[in-house]
mmCIF file of C-alpha atoms in Angstrom:
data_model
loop_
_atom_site.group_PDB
_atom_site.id
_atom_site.type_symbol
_atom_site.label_atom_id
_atom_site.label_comp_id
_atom_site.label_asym_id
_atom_site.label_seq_id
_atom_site.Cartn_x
_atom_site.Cartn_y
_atom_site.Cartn_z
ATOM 1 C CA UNK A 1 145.377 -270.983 201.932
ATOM 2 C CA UNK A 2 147.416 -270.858 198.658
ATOM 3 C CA UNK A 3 147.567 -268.100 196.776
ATOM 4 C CA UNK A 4 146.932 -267.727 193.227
ATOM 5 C CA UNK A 5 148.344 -270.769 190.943
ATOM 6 C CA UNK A 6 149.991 -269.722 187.671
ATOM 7 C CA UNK A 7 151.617 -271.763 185.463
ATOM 8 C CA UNK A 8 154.404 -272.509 183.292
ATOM 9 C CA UNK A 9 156.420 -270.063 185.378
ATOM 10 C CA UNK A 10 158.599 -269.365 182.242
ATOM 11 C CA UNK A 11 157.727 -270.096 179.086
ATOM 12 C CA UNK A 12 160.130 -269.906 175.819
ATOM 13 C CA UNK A 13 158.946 -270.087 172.612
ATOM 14 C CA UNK A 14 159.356 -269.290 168.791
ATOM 15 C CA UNK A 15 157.339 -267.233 166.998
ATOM 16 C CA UNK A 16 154.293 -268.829 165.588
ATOM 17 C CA UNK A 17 153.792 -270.868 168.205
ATOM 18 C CA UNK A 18 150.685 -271.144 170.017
ATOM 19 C CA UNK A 19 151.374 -270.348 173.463
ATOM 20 C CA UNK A 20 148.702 -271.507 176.531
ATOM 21 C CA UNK A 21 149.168 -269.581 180.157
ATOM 22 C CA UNK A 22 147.334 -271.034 182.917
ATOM 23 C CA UNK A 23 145.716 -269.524 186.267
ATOM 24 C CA UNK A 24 143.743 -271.257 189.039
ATOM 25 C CA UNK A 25 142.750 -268.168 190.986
ATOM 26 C CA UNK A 26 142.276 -268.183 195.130
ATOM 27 C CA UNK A 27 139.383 -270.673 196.398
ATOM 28 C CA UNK A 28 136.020 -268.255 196.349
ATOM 29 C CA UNK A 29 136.926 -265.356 194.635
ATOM 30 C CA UNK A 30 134.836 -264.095 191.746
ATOM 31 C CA UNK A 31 137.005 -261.623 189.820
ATOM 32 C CA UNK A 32 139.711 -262.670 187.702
ATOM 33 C CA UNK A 33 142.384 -260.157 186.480
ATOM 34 C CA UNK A 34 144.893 -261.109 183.538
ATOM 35 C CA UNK A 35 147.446 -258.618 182.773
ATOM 36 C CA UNK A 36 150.520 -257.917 180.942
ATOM 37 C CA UNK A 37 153.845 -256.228 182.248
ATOM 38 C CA UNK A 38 156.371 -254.620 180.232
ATOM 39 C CA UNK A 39 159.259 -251.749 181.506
ATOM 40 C CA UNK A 40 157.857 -249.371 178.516
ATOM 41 C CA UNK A 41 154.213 -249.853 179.338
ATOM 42 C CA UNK A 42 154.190 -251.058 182.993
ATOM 43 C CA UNK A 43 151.232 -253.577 183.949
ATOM 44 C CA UNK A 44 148.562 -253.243 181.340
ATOM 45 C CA UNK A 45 144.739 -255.282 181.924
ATOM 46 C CA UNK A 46 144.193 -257.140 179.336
ATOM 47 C CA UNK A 47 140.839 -258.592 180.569
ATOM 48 C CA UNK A 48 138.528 -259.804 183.644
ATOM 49 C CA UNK A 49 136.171 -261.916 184.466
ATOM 50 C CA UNK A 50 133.375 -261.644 187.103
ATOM 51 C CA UNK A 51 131.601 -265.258 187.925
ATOM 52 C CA UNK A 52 133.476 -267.341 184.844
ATOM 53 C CA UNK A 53 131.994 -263.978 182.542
ATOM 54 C CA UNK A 54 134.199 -261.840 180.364
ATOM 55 C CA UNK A 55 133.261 -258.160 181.259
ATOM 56 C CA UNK A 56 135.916 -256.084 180.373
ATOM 57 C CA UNK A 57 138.152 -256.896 177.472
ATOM 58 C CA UNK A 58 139.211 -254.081 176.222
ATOM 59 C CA UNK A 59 143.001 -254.595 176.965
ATOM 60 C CA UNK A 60 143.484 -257.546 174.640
ATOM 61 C CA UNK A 61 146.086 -256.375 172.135
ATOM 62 C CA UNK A 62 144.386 -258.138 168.951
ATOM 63 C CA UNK A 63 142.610 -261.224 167.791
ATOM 64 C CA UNK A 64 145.948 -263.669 168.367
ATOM 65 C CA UNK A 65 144.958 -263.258 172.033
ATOM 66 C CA UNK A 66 141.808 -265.006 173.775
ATOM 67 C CA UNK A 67 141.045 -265.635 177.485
ATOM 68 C CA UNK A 68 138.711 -268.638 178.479
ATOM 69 C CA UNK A 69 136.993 -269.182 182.108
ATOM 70 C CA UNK A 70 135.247 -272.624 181.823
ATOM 71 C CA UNK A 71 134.817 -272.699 185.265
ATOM 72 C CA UNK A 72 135.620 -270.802 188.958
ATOM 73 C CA UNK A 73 138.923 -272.026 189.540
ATOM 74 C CA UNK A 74 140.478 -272.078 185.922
ATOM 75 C CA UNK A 75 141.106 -269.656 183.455
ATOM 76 C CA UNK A 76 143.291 -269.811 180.326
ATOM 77 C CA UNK A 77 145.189 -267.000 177.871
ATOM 78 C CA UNK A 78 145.889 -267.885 174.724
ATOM 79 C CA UNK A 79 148.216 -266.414 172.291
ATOM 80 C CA UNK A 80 148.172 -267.485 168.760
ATOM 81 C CA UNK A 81 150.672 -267.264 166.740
ATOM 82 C CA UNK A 82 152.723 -265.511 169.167
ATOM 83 C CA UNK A 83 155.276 -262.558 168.187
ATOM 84 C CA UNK A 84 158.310 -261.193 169.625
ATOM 85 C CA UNK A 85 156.718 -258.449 170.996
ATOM 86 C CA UNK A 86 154.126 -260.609 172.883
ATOM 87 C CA UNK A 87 157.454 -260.776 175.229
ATOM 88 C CA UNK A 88 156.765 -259.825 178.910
ATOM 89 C CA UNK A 89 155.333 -261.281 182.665
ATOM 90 C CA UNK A 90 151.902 -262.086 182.209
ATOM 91 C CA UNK A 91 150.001 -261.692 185.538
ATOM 92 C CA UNK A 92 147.101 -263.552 186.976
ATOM 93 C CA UNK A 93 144.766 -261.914 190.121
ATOM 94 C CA UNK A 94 141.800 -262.682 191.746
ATOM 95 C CA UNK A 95 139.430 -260.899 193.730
ATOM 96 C CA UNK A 96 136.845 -261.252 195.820
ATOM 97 C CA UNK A 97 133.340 -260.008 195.301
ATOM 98 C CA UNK A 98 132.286 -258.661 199.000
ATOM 99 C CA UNK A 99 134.258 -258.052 202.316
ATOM 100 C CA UNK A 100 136.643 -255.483 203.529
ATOM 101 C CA UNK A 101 138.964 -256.648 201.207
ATOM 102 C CA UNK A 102 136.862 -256.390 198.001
ATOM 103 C CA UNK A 103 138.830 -254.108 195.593
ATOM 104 C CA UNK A 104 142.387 -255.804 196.403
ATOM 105 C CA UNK A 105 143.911 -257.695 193.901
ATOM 106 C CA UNK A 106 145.973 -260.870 194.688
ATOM 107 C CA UNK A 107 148.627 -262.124 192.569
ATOM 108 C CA UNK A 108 150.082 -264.562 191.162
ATOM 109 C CA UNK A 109 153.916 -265.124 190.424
ATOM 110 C CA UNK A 110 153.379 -264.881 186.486
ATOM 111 C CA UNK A 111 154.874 -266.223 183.574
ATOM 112 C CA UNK A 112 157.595 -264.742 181.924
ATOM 113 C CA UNK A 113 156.943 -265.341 178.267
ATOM 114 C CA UNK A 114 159.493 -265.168 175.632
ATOM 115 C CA UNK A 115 159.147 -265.285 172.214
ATOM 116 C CA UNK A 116 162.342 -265.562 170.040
ATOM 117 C CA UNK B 1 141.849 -241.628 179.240
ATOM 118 C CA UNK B 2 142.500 -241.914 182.606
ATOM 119 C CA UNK B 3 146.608 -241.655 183.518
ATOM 120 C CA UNK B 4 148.365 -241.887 186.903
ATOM 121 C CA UNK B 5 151.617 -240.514 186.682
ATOM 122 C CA UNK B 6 154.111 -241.741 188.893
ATOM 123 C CA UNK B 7 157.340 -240.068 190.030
ATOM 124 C CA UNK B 8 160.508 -240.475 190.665
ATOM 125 C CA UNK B 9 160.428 -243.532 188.251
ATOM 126 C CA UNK B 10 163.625 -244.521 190.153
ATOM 127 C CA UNK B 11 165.345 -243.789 193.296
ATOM 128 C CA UNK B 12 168.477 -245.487 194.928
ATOM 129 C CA UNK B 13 168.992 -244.566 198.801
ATOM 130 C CA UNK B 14 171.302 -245.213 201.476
ATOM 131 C CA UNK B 15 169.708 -247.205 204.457
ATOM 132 C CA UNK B 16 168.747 -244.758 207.304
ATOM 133 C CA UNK B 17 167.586 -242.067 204.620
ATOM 134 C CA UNK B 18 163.668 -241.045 204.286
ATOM 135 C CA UNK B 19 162.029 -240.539 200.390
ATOM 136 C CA UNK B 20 158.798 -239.908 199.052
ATOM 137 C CA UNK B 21 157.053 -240.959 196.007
ATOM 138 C CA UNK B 22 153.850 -239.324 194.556
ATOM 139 C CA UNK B 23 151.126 -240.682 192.236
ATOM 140 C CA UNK B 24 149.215 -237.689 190.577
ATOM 141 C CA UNK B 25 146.197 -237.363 187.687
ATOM 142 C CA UNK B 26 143.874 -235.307 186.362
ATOM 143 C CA UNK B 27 141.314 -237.517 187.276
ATOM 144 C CA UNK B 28 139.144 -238.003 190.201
ATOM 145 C CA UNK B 29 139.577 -241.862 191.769
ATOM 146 C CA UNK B 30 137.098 -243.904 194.289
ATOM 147 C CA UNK B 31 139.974 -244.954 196.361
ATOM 148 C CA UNK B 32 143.375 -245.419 195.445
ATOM 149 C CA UNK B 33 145.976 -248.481 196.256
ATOM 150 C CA UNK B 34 149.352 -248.844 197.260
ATOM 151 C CA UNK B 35 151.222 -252.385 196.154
ATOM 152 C CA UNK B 36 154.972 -253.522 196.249
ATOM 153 C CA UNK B 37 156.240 -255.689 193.710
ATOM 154 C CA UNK B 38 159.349 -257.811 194.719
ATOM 155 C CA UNK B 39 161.512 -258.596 191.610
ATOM 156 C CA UNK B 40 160.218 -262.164 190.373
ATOM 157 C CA UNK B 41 156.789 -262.338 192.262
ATOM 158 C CA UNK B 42 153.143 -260.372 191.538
ATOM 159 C CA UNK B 43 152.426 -257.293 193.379
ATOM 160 C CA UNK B 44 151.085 -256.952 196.487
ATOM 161 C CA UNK B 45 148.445 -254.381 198.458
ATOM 162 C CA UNK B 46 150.195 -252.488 200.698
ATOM 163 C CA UNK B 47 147.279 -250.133 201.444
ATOM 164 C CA UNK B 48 144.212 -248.450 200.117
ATOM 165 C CA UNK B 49 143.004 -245.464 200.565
ATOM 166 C CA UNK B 50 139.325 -243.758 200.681
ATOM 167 C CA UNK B 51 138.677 -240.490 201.545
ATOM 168 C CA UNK B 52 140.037 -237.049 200.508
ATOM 169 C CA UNK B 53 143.153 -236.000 202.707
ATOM 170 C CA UNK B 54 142.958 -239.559 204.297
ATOM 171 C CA UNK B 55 146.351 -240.685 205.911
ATOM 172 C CA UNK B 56 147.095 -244.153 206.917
ATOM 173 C CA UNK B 57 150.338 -245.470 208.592
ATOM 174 C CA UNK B 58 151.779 -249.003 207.760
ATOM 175 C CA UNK B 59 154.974 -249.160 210.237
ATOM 176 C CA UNK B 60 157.350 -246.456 208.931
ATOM 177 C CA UNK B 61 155.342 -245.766 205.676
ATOM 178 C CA UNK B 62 152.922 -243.174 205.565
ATOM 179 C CA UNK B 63 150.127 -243.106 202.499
ATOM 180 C CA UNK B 64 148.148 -240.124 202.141
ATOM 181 C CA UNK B 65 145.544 -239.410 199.419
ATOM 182 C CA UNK B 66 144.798 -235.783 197.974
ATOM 183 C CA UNK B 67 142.016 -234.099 199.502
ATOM 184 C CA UNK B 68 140.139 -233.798 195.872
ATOM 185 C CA UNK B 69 141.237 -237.592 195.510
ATOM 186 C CA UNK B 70 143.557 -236.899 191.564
ATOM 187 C CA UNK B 71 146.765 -237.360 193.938
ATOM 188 C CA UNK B 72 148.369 -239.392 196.701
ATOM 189 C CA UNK B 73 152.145 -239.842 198.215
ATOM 190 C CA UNK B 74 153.869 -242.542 199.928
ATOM 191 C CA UNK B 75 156.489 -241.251 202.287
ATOM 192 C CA UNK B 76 158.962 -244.390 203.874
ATOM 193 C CA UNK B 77 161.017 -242.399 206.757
ATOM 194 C CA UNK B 78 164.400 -244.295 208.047
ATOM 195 C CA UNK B 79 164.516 -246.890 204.592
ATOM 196 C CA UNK B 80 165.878 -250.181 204.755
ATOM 197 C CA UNK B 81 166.967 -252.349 202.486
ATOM 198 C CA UNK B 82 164.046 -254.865 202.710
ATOM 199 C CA UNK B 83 161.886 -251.795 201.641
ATOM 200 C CA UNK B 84 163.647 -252.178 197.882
ATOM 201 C CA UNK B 85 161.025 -252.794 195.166
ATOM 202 C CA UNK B 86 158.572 -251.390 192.667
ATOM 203 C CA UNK B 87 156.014 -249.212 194.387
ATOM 204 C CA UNK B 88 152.837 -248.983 191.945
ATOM 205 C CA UNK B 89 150.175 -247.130 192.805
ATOM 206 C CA UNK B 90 146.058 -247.610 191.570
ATOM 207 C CA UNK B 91 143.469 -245.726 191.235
ATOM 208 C CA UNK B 92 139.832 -247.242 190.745
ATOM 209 C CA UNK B 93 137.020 -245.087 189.419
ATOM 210 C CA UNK B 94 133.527 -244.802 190.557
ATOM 211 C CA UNK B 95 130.606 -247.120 190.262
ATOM 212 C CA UNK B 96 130.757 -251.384 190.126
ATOM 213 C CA UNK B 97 133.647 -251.270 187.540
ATOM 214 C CA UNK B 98 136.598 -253.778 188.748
ATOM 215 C CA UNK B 99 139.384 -252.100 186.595
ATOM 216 C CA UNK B 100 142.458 -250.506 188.105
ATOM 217 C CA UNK B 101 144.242 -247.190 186.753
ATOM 218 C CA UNK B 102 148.184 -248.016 186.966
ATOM 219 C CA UNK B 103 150.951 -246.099 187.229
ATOM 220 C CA UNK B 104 154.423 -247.275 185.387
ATOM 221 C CA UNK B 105 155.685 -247.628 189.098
ATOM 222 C CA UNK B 106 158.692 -245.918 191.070
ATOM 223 C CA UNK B 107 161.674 -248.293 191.450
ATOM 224 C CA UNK B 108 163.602 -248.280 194.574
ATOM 225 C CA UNK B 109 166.731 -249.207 195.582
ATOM 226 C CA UNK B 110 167.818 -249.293 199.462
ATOM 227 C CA UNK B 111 171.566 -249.547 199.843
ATOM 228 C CA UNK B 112 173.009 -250.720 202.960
#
């Protein structure tokens, strides 16, 4: 089965820019995990998703960022405009909702976002 | 807040050698995880853990979790170099709640 689908795998951009990161999480899972990784902060959630619906989105930095889930295998992050500091691996998971597996996380291969 | 504190944050070995890494907080955790990030992939579960003073074996690494479940250590004996990465370790809290507690990670380097 594939794993979970991320994409552009790098992205480069300059500031201002509206940048668009992509995730198709693994076929029946119902949690979706997006998360930023930095060496000063280390990988910080920046939201989920249970069944398409936002529960937990504490972890976005500020308005510039929103997350979209129109449906069960696509989600979206957003970051408008983007800043230099918006720099790092953004990470995609999923999860599934029951089994002996339930509380792992699977991820993706993120996207290492820079913003000049 | 809740914090897990991970330590050594780095560690470079010579093949053959053992190590261990600890995870400690102040807080109490569900279960905690194991995961090894390689460098340009996600992480990935190497092991969770359940029960107070619980110790599980994957191959030559050994995971055990505190018996009042703030704590656990991951102790790799005879390292080789294929065991280099970023061990993070993550702690979930009680109840339905889906969010993990991270730790910054400890990096380690096997050298042959």
């Amino acid at each position: 089965d594939a794993g979970v689908i991320q994409s552009p795998r790098h992205e480069v951009t300059e500031m201002g820019q509206e940048v668009t990161l992509r995730c198709k999480p693994i076929s029946g899972h119902d949690y979706l995990f997006w998360y930023r990784q930095t060496m000063m902060r280390g990988l910080e959630l920046l939201i989920y998703f249970n069944n398409n619906v936002p529960i937990d989105d504490s972890g976005m930095p500020e308005d510039r960022f929103s997350a979209k889930m129109p449906n069960a295998s696509f989600s979206t992050l957003k970051i408008q405009p983007s800043e230099p500091r918006d720099s790092a691996v953004y990470f995609c998971a999923s999860s599934p909702s029951g089994g002996r597996d339930t509380d792992t996380q699977y991820f993706g291969p993120g996207t290492r976002l820079t913003v000049l | 807040t809740q914090l897990l504190e991970q330590s050594p944050q780095f560690l470079s070995i010579q093949e053959g050698e053992n190590l261990t890494v600890y995870c400690n907080s102040s807080s109490v955790f569900s279960s905690l995880q194991w995961y090894r990030q390689e460098p340009g992939e996600g992480p990935v579960l190497l092991v969770t853990v359940v029960t107070g003073g619980e110790v599980k074996k994957l191959k030559r690494l050994t995971f055990q979790f505190g018996d009042a479940r703030k704590d656990s250590s991951l102790h790799i004996t005879a390292a080789q170099p294929g065991d280099t990465g970023l061990y993070l370790c993550a702690g979930k809290g009680a109840g339905n709640n889906r969010k993990l507690i991270w730790g910054l990670g400890t990096s380690l380097a096997v050298n042959p």
